[in-house]
PDB file of C-alpha atoms in Angstrom:
ATOM      1  CA  GLY A   1    -236.295-226.472-102.715  1.00  0.00           C
ATOM      2  CA  GLU A   2    -232.579-225.988-100.946  1.00  0.00           C
ATOM      3  CA  GLU A   3    -232.150-229.763-100.776  1.00  0.00           C
ATOM      4  CA  ALA A   4    -233.250-230.818-104.277  1.00  0.00           C
ATOM      5  CA  ILE A   5    -230.920-228.126-105.981  1.00  0.00           C
ATOM      6  CA  GLY A   6    -228.282-229.479-103.892  1.00  0.00           C
ATOM      7  CA  GLU A   7    -228.656-233.354-104.646  1.00  0.00           C
ATOM      8  CA  SER A   8    -229.252-232.990-108.036  1.00  0.00           C
ATOM      9  CA  VAL A   9    -226.105-230.887-108.225  1.00  0.00           C
ATOM     10  CA  SER A  10    -224.359-233.382-106.347  1.00  0.00           C
ATOM     11  CA  LYS A  11    -225.020-236.498-108.022  1.00  0.00           C
ATOM     12  CA  GLN A  12    -223.683-234.385-111.304  1.00  0.00           C
ATOM     13  CA  ALA A  13    -220.748-234.310-109.036  1.00  0.00           C
ATOM     14  CA  LYS A  14    -220.151-237.336-107.773  1.00  0.00           C
ATOM     15  CA  LYS A  15    -220.333-238.912-111.679  1.00  0.00           C
ATOM     16  CA  GLN A  16    -218.028-236.059-112.674  1.00  0.00           C
ATOM     17  CA  LEU A  17    -215.313-235.835-109.917  1.00  0.00           C
ATOM     18  CA  ASP A  18    -213.041-238.757-108.867  1.00  0.00           C
ATOM     19  CA  LEU A  19    -214.174-239.347-105.304  1.00  0.00           C
ATOM     20  CA  ILE A  20    -211.582-240.709-103.006  1.00  0.00           C
ATOM     21  CA  LYS A  21    -212.600-244.028-101.577  1.00  0.00           C
ATOM     22  CA  ASP A  22    -209.681-244.515 -98.604  1.00  0.00           C
ATOM     23  CA  GLU A  23    -212.212-245.230 -95.730  1.00  0.00           C
ATOM     24  CA  THR A  24    -209.607-243.924 -93.347  1.00  0.00           C
ATOM     25  CA  VAL A  25    -209.233-240.299 -95.132  1.00  0.00           C
ATOM     26  CA  VAL A  26    -213.308-240.458 -95.983  1.00  0.00           C
ATOM     27  CA  LYS A  27    -214.382-241.556 -91.561  1.00  0.00           C
ATOM     28  CA  TYR A  28    -212.070-238.802 -90.763  1.00  0.00           C
ATOM     29  CA  VAL A  29    -213.668-235.845 -92.765  1.00  0.00           C
ATOM     30  CA  ASP A  30    -217.089-237.322 -92.587  1.00  0.00           C
ATOM     31  CA  GLU A  31    -216.903-236.954 -88.253  1.00  0.00           C
ATOM     32  CA  ILE A  32    -215.229-233.728 -88.837  1.00  0.00           C
ATOM     33  CA  GLY A  33    -217.609-232.684 -91.041  1.00  0.00           C
ATOM     34  CA  GLN A  34    -220.940-234.318 -88.582  1.00  0.00           C
ATOM     35  CA  LYS A  35    -219.644-232.963 -85.666  1.00  0.00           C
ATOM     36  CA  LEU A  36    -220.071-229.196 -86.794  1.00  0.00           C
ATOM     37  CA  ALA A  37    -223.420-230.237 -88.328  1.00  0.00           C
ATOM     38  CA  LYS A  38    -224.130-230.920 -85.529  1.00  0.00           C
ATOM     39  CA  VAL A  39    -224.227-227.658 -83.794  1.00  0.00           C
ATOM     40  CA  ALA A  40    -224.899-226.143 -87.242  1.00  0.00           C
ATOM     41  CA  GLY A  41    -229.026-226.580 -86.879  1.00  0.00           C
ATOM     42  CA  ARG A  42    -230.937-226.917 -89.927  1.00  0.00           C
ATOM     43  CA  LYS A  43    -231.652-230.211 -89.062  1.00  0.00           C
ATOM     44  CA  GLU A  44    -233.941-230.754 -92.521  1.00  0.00           C
ATOM     45  CA  PHE A  45    -230.501-231.368 -94.212  1.00  0.00           C
ATOM     46  CA  LYS A  46    -228.546-234.429 -94.977  1.00  0.00           C
ATOM     47  CA  TYR A  47    -224.740-233.519 -94.422  1.00  0.00           C
ATOM     48  CA  GLU A  48    -222.724-235.673 -96.378  1.00  0.00           C
ATOM     49  CA  PHE A  49    -219.170-235.123 -97.035  1.00  0.00           C
ATOM     50  CA  PHE A  50    -216.560-236.313-100.084  1.00  0.00           C
ATOM     51  CA  VAL A  51    -213.139-236.334-100.888  1.00  0.00           C
ATOM     52  CA  ILE A  52    -211.384-235.353-104.062  1.00  0.00           C
ATOM     53  CA  PRO A  53    -208.210-236.457-104.713  1.00  0.00           C
ATOM     54  CA  GLU A  54    -206.665-232.628-105.648  1.00  0.00           C
ATOM     55  CA  GLU A  55    -203.844-231.182-104.705  1.00  0.00           C
ATOM     56  CA  ASP A  56    -205.285-227.620-104.121  1.00  0.00           C
ATOM     57  CA  LEU A  57    -206.217-226.363-100.653  1.00  0.00           C
ATOM     58  CA  ASN A  58    -209.611-225.582-101.671  1.00  0.00           C
ATOM     59  CA  ALA A  59    -213.341-226.519-100.690  1.00  0.00           C
ATOM     60  CA  PHE A  60    -217.091-225.866-101.411  1.00  0.00           C
ATOM     61  CA  ALA A  61    -220.657-226.781-100.584  1.00  0.00           C
ATOM     62  CA  LEU A  62    -223.608-227.244-102.166  1.00  0.00           C
ATOM     63  CA  PRO A  63    -227.063-225.698-101.104  1.00  0.00           C
ATOM     64  CA  GLY A  64    -228.672-228.576 -99.099  1.00  0.00           C
ATOM     65  CA  GLY A  65    -225.442-230.060 -96.758  1.00  0.00           C
ATOM     66  CA  LYS A  66    -222.804-231.686 -99.501  1.00  0.00           C
ATOM     67  CA  VAL A  67    -219.068-230.584 -98.830  1.00  0.00           C
ATOM     68  CA  PHE A  68    -216.357-231.424-100.968  1.00  0.00           C
ATOM     69  CA  ILE A  69    -212.978-231.151 -99.859  1.00  0.00           C
ATOM     70  CA  ASN A  70    -209.984-231.649-101.877  1.00  0.00           C
ATOM     71  CA  ALA A  71    -207.563-233.932-100.013  1.00  0.00           C
ATOM     72  CA  GLY A  72    -204.617-230.699-100.940  1.00  0.00           C
ATOM     73  CA  ALA A  73    -206.999-229.817 -97.868  1.00  0.00           C
ATOM     74  CA  ILE A  74    -205.500-232.706 -95.709  1.00  0.00           C
ATOM     75  CA  ALA A  75    -202.636-232.598 -96.982  1.00  0.00           C
ATOM     76  CA  LYS A  76    -201.843-228.691 -96.317  1.00  0.00           C
ATOM     77  CA  THR A  77    -202.882-227.979 -93.306  1.00  0.00           C
ATOM     78  CA  HIS A  78    -201.472-228.599 -90.498  1.00  0.00           C
ATOM     79  CA  SER A  79    -203.934-229.979 -87.385  1.00  0.00           C
ATOM     80  CA  GLU A  80    -207.316-231.500 -87.498  1.00  0.00           C
ATOM     81  CA  ALA A  81    -208.542-228.161 -85.641  1.00  0.00           C
ATOM     82  CA  GLU A  82    -207.741-225.939 -89.414  1.00  0.00           C
ATOM     83  CA  LEU A  83    -209.502-228.555 -91.074  1.00  0.00           C
ATOM     84  CA  ALA A  84    -212.341-227.877 -89.397  1.00  0.00           C
ATOM     85  CA  GLY A  85    -212.172-224.411 -89.818  1.00  0.00           C
ATOM     86  CA  LEU A  86    -212.149-225.071 -93.328  1.00  0.00           C
ATOM     87  CA  ILE A  87    -215.035-227.121 -93.380  1.00  0.00           C
ATOM     88  CA  GLY A  88    -216.672-225.193 -91.269  1.00  0.00           C
ATOM     89  CA  HIS A  89    -216.523-222.082 -93.107  1.00  0.00           C
ATOM     90  CA  GLU A  90    -217.908-224.299 -95.936  1.00  0.00           C
ATOM     91  CA  LEU A  91    -220.577-225.104 -93.700  1.00  0.00           C
ATOM     92  CA  SER A  92    -221.691-222.280 -92.396  1.00  0.00           C
ATOM     93  CA  HIS A  93    -222.623-221.212 -96.398  1.00  0.00           C
ATOM     94  CA  VAL A  94    -224.840-223.806 -96.210  1.00  0.00           C
ATOM     95  CA  VAL A  95    -226.825-223.331 -93.105  1.00  0.00           C
ATOM     96  CA  LEU A  96    -227.239-219.779 -94.091  1.00  0.00           C
ATOM     97  CA  SER A  97    -228.326-221.003 -97.805  1.00  0.00           C
ATOM     98  CA  HIS A  98    -226.036-218.328 -98.827  1.00  0.00           C
ATOM     99  CA  GLY A  99    -225.666-220.780-102.579  1.00  0.00           C
ATOM    100  CA  PHE A 100    -229.436-221.063-102.222  1.00  0.00           C
ATOM    101  CA  GLN A 101    -229.775-217.532-102.665  1.00  0.00           C
ATOM    102  CA  LEU A 102    -227.386-217.529-105.142  1.00  0.00           C
ATOM    103  CA  VAL A 103    -229.890-219.560-106.988  1.00  0.00           C
ATOM    104  CA  THR A 104    -232.959-217.925-106.314  1.00  0.00           C
ATOM    105  CA  GLN A 105    -231.695-214.803-107.341  1.00  0.00           C
ATOM    106  CA  GLY A 106    -230.580-215.284-110.400  1.00  0.00           C
ATOM    107  CA  ASN A 107    -226.756-214.610-109.609  1.00  0.00           C
ATOM    108  CA  LEU A 108    -225.878-217.892-110.226  1.00  0.00           C
ATOM    109  CA  ILE A 109    -226.947-220.278-113.325  1.00  0.00           C
ATOM    110  CA  SER A 110    -229.621-222.587-112.162  1.00  0.00           C
ATOM    111  CA  ASN A 111    -228.131-225.019-114.284  1.00  0.00           C
ATOM    112  CA  VAL A 112    -224.879-224.821-112.948  1.00  0.00           C
ATOM    113  CA  THR A 113    -224.869-228.921-113.891  1.00  0.00           C
ATOM    114  CA  GLN A 114    -223.138-227.822-116.923  1.00  0.00           C
ATOM    115  CA  TYR A 115    -219.952-226.341-115.433  1.00  0.00           C
ATOM    116  CA  ILE A 116    -219.007-229.609-113.725  1.00  0.00           C
ATOM    117  CA  PRO A 117    -217.398-231.381-116.554  1.00  0.00           C
ATOM    118  CA  LEU A 118    -215.180-228.381-116.643  1.00  0.00           C
ATOM    119  CA  GLY A 119    -212.803-230.047-113.444  1.00  0.00           C
ATOM    120  CA  GLY A 120    -214.768-229.345-110.861  1.00  0.00           C
ATOM    121  CA  THR A 121    -215.302-225.610-111.311  1.00  0.00           C
ATOM    122  CA  ILE A 122    -218.957-225.962-109.955  1.00  0.00           C
ATOM    123  CA  GLY A 123    -217.447-225.179-106.814  1.00  0.00           C
ATOM    124  CA  GLN A 124    -215.828-222.075-107.656  1.00  0.00           C
ATOM    125  CA  LEU A 125    -219.228-220.711-109.502  1.00  0.00           C
ATOM    126  CA  PHE A 126    -220.762-221.249-106.140  1.00  0.00           C
ATOM    127  CA  ALA A 127    -217.837-219.340-104.182  1.00  0.00           C
ATOM    128  CA  MET A 128    -217.186-216.859-106.847  1.00  0.00           C
ATOM    129  CA  SER A 129    -220.378-215.407-106.474  1.00  0.00           C
ATOM    130  CA  TYR A 130    -220.151-214.971-102.821  1.00  0.00           C
ATOM    131  CA  SER A 131    -220.728-211.246-101.364  1.00  0.00           C
ATOM    132  CA  ARG A 132    -217.709-210.517 -99.309  1.00  0.00           C
ATOM    133  CA  ASP A 133    -220.774-209.862 -96.665  1.00  0.00           C
ATOM    134  CA  MET A 134    -221.563-213.800 -97.159  1.00  0.00           C
ATOM    135  CA  GLU A 135    -217.854-213.916 -96.340  1.00  0.00           C
ATOM    136  CA  ARG A 136    -217.288-212.590 -92.908  1.00  0.00           C
ATOM    137  CA  GLN A 137    -220.688-214.361 -91.652  1.00  0.00           C
ATOM    138  CA  ALA A 138    -219.490-217.382 -92.669  1.00  0.00           C
ATOM    139  CA  ASP A 139    -215.828-216.836 -90.954  1.00  0.00           C
ATOM    140  CA  THR A 140    -218.084-215.752 -88.041  1.00  0.00           C
ATOM    141  CA  LEU A 141    -220.127-218.443 -87.900  1.00  0.00           C
ATOM    142  CA  GLY A 142    -217.767-221.272 -88.732  1.00  0.00           C
ATOM    143  CA  THR A 143    -215.397-219.973 -85.635  1.00  0.00           C
ATOM    144  CA  ARG A 144    -218.568-220.125 -83.580  1.00  0.00           C
ATOM    145  CA  LEU A 145    -219.388-223.756 -84.806  1.00  0.00           C
ATOM    146  CA  ILE A 146    -215.893-225.172 -84.202  1.00  0.00           C
ATOM    147  CA  VAL A 147    -215.627-223.887 -80.789  1.00  0.00           C
ATOM    148  CA  ALA A 148    -219.125-225.327 -79.985  1.00  0.00           C
ATOM    149  CA  SER A 149    -217.220-228.492 -81.371  1.00  0.00           C
ATOM    150  CA  GLY A 150    -214.613-228.144 -78.824  1.00  0.00           C
ATOM    151  CA  TYR A 151    -211.807-227.113 -81.607  1.00  0.00           C
ATOM    152  CA  ALA A 152    -209.247-224.383 -80.260  1.00  0.00           C
ATOM    153  CA  ALA A 153    -211.032-221.426 -81.164  1.00  0.00           C
ATOM    154  CA  ASP A 154    -208.361-220.247 -83.660  1.00  0.00           C
ATOM    155  CA  GLY A 155    -208.698-222.655 -85.980  1.00  0.00           C
ATOM    156  CA  LEU A 156    -210.216-220.752 -88.782  1.00  0.00           C
ATOM    157  CA  ARG A 157    -207.942-218.142 -88.159  1.00  0.00           C
ATOM    158  CA  ASN A 158    -204.967-220.262 -88.501  1.00  0.00           C
ATOM    159  CA  LEU A 159    -206.221-221.783 -91.637  1.00  0.00           C
ATOM    160  CA  MET A 160    -206.023-217.834 -93.255  1.00  0.00           C
ATOM    161  CA  VAL A 161    -202.073-217.985 -91.891  1.00  0.00           C
ATOM    162  CA  THR A 162    -201.342-221.279 -93.632  1.00  0.00           C
ATOM    163  CA  LEU A 163    -203.222-220.083 -96.776  1.00  0.00           C
ATOM    164  CA  LYS A 164    -201.619-216.811 -97.405  1.00  0.00           C
ATOM    165  CA  LYS A 165    -197.684-218.459 -97.117  1.00  0.00           C
ATOM    166  CA  GLU A 166    -199.239-220.708 -99.358  1.00  0.00           C
ATOM    167  CA  GLN A 167    -199.808-217.842-101.697  1.00  0.00           C
ATOM    168  CA  LYS A 168    -196.095-217.143-101.753  1.00  0.00           C
ATOM    169  CA  TYR A 169    -196.135-219.202-104.545  1.00  0.00           C
ATOM    170  CA  THR A 170    -198.965-219.607-106.377  1.00  0.00           C
ATOM    171  CA  PRO A 171    -202.157-218.360-104.863  1.00  0.00           C
ATOM    172  CA  PRO A 172    -204.711-220.898-103.412  1.00  0.00           C
ATOM    173  CA  ALA A 173    -207.670-221.861-105.199  1.00  0.00           C
ATOM    174  CA  TRP A 174    -209.703-220.675-101.817  1.00  0.00           C
ATOM    175  CA  LEU A 175    -208.403-217.756-101.624  1.00  0.00           C
ATOM    176  CA  SER A 176    -208.639-216.220-105.031  1.00  0.00           C
ATOM    177  CA  SER A 177    -212.338-217.204-104.752  1.00  0.00           C
ATOM    178  CA  HIS A 178    -212.427-216.226-100.969  1.00  0.00           C
ATOM    179  CA  PRO A 179    -210.948-213.026-100.973  1.00  0.00           C
ATOM    180  CA  GLY A 180    -209.633-210.669 -98.299  1.00  0.00           C
ATOM    181  CA  GLY A 181    -206.910-212.629 -97.015  1.00  0.00           C
ATOM    182  CA  ASN A 182    -205.196-210.028 -94.515  1.00  0.00           C
ATOM    183  CA  GLU A 183    -208.631-208.523 -93.583  1.00  0.00           C
ATOM    184  CA  ARG A 184    -210.034-211.871 -92.421  1.00  0.00           C
ATOM    185  CA  VAL A 185    -207.403-212.852 -90.339  1.00  0.00           C
ATOM    186  CA  SER A 186    -207.627-209.645 -88.046  1.00  0.00           C
ATOM    187  CA  TYR A 187    -211.454-209.612 -88.111  1.00  0.00           C
ATOM    188  CA  LEU A 188    -210.942-213.049 -87.193  1.00  0.00           C
ATOM    189  CA  GLU A 189    -208.169-212.360 -84.386  1.00  0.00           C
ATOM    190  CA  ASN A 190    -210.964-209.666 -83.334  1.00  0.00           C
ATOM    191  CA  LEU A 191    -213.582-211.711 -82.692  1.00  0.00           C
ATOM    192  CA  ILE A 192    -211.974-214.793 -80.858  1.00  0.00           C
ATOM    193  CA  SER A 193    -210.524-212.078 -78.660  1.00  0.00           C
ATOM    194  CA  SER A 194    -213.633-209.897 -77.903  1.00  0.00           C
ATOM    195  CA  THR A 195    -215.673-212.985 -77.197  1.00  0.00           C
ATOM    196  CA  GLY A 196    -213.539-214.540 -75.138  1.00  0.00           C
ATOM    197  CA  TYR A 197    -213.137-217.893 -76.894  1.00  0.00           C
ATOM    198  CA  ASN A 198    -210.367-220.549 -76.335  1.00  0.00           C
ATOM    199  CA  ARG A 199    -207.788-220.532 -78.390  1.00  0.00           C
ATOM    200  CA  TYR A 200    -206.272-223.629 -76.185  1.00  0.00           C
ATOM    201  CA  ALA A 201    -208.518-225.897 -77.044  1.00  0.00           C
ATOM    202  CA  TYR A 202    -208.744-228.456 -79.154  1.00  0.00           C
ATOM    203  CA  GLU A 203    -206.277-228.675 -81.968  1.00  0.00           C
ATOM    204  CA  GLY A 204    -205.339-232.642 -82.794  1.00  0.00           C
ATOM    205  CA  VAL A 205    -202.197-231.984 -84.657  1.00  0.00           C
ATOM    206  CA  ALA A 206    -200.619-235.610 -84.006  1.00  0.00           C
ATOM    207  CA  ARG A 207    -204.136-237.128 -85.262  1.00  0.00           C
ATOM    208  CA  HIS A 208    -204.045-235.259 -88.408  1.00  0.00           C
ATOM    209  CA  LYS A 209    -200.600-236.353 -88.914  1.00  0.00           C
ATOM    210  CA  ASP A 210    -201.023-239.539 -89.892  1.00  0.00           C
ATOM    211  CA  ILE A 211    -204.322-238.748 -92.285  1.00  0.00           C
ATOM    212  CA  GLN A 212    -202.448-236.504 -93.673  1.00  0.00           C
ATOM    213  CA  ALA A 213    -199.704-238.900 -94.398  1.00  0.00           C
ATOM    214  CA  ARG A 214    -202.114-241.381 -96.024  1.00  0.00           C
ATOM    215  CA  ALA A 215    -204.001-238.346 -97.789  1.00  0.00           C
ATOM    216  CA  LYS A 216    -200.436-237.336 -99.439  1.00  0.00           C
ATOM    217  CA  GLN A 217    -199.744-241.059-100.500  1.00  0.00           C
ATOM    218  CA  LEU A 218    -203.312-240.582-101.918  1.00  0.00           C
ATOM    219  CA  LEU A 219    -201.947-238.184-103.832  1.00  0.00           C
ATOM    220  CA  LYS A 220    -198.621-239.378-104.950  1.00  0.00           C
ATOM    221  CA  GLU A 221    -200.814-242.656-106.531  1.00  0.00           C
ATOM    222  CA  LYS A 222    -203.064-240.422-108.369  1.00  0.00           C
ATOM    223  CA  LYS A 223    -200.005-238.633-110.347  1.00  0.00           C
ATOM    224  CA  GLU A 224    -198.111-241.869-110.631  1.00  0.00           C
ATOM    225  CA  ASN A 225    -200.991-243.345-112.300  1.00  0.00           C
ATOM    226  CA  GLU A 226    -201.419-240.500-114.526  1.00  0.00           C
ATOM    227  CA  GLU A 227    -198.294-241.018-115.447  1.00  0.00           C
ATOM    228  CA  LYS A 228    -198.160-244.201-116.172  1.00  0.00           C
ATOM    229  CA  LYS A 229    -200.855-243.258-118.501  1.00  0.00           C
ATOM    230  CA  LYS A 230    -199.294-240.527-120.532  1.00  0.00           C
ATOM    231  CA  PRO A 231    -197.025-242.544-122.107  1.00  0.00           C
ATOM    232  CA  ASN A 232    -199.498-245.346-123.392  1.00  0.00           C
ATOM    233  CA  GLU A 233    -201.549-242.459-124.878  1.00  0.00           C
ATOM    234  CA  GLU A 234    -198.414-240.605-126.568  1.00  0.00           C
ATOM    235  CA  SER A 235    -197.316-244.512-127.862  1.00  0.00           C
ATOM    236  CA  LYS A 236    -201.483-245.129-129.028  1.00  0.00           C
ATOM    237  CA  SER A 237    -201.247-241.379-131.041  1.00  0.00           C
ATOM    238  CA  SER A 238    -197.993-242.234-132.386  1.00  0.00           C
ATOM    239  CA  LYS A 239    -198.724-245.268-133.606  1.00  0.00           C
ATOM    240  CA  LEU A 240    -202.228-243.455-134.778  1.00  0.00           C
ATOM    241  CA  SER A 241    -200.296-241.379-137.191  1.00  0.00           C
ATOM    242  CA  SER A 242    -197.793-243.728-138.913  1.00  0.00           C
ATOM    243  CA  LEU A 243    -200.855-245.693-139.548  1.00  0.00           C
ATOM    244  CA  LYS A 244    -202.087-242.259-141.660  1.00  0.00           C
ATOM    245  CA  LEU A 245    -199.004-241.863-143.103  1.00  0.00           C
ATOM    246  CA  SER A 246    -197.926-245.442-143.982  1.00  0.00           C
TER     247      SER A 246
END
């Protein structure tokens, strides 16, 4: 069933993606995720949260409760409430069985594991298959989840604004697979004002800044390591070509 699909794809994803092991960062994301999962229902799922060392503001969820967050999402959001908005949205796709529906309806190739070697596009594969209706449902439930967990109600709405600002330079991966930025900001604003949700609850800016600095450092180290590897690889290939010539 649902959990089995998520489990098998998640196993492949964990092998292919270079997961962040930093305890502070992983614990922070897991703490937010578990807090939201507690109010989300679907107790039959084993919710797990992983962090990927990628710079894009992006995240994806697999059926059965496996959620992957890019370190770039921590680096580019402005508060814990905003990050909770992103996690809450992805968690809502899980709770509402959106990914599982796509697999069972055949809208998604069930052997999704073959896509993972292409640099984690498994998440994009799910996200790009969600209908606009599914996105709206995940926005609504995601906002309810953050409110029920004590976060400021506009966490997800503010995330959309952050994504729009990012878009000035290059369209963020999350928005290209989750369309309708402007429309979603105004829809979420209406939802918050019509329900009387509290916009002034916990934002978590100071704590977020600390973890953000750590996430940025990890991304910087990854970049530096990749750049160090490049000259080695280049010198290896030049040695090989000189061997061939001699």
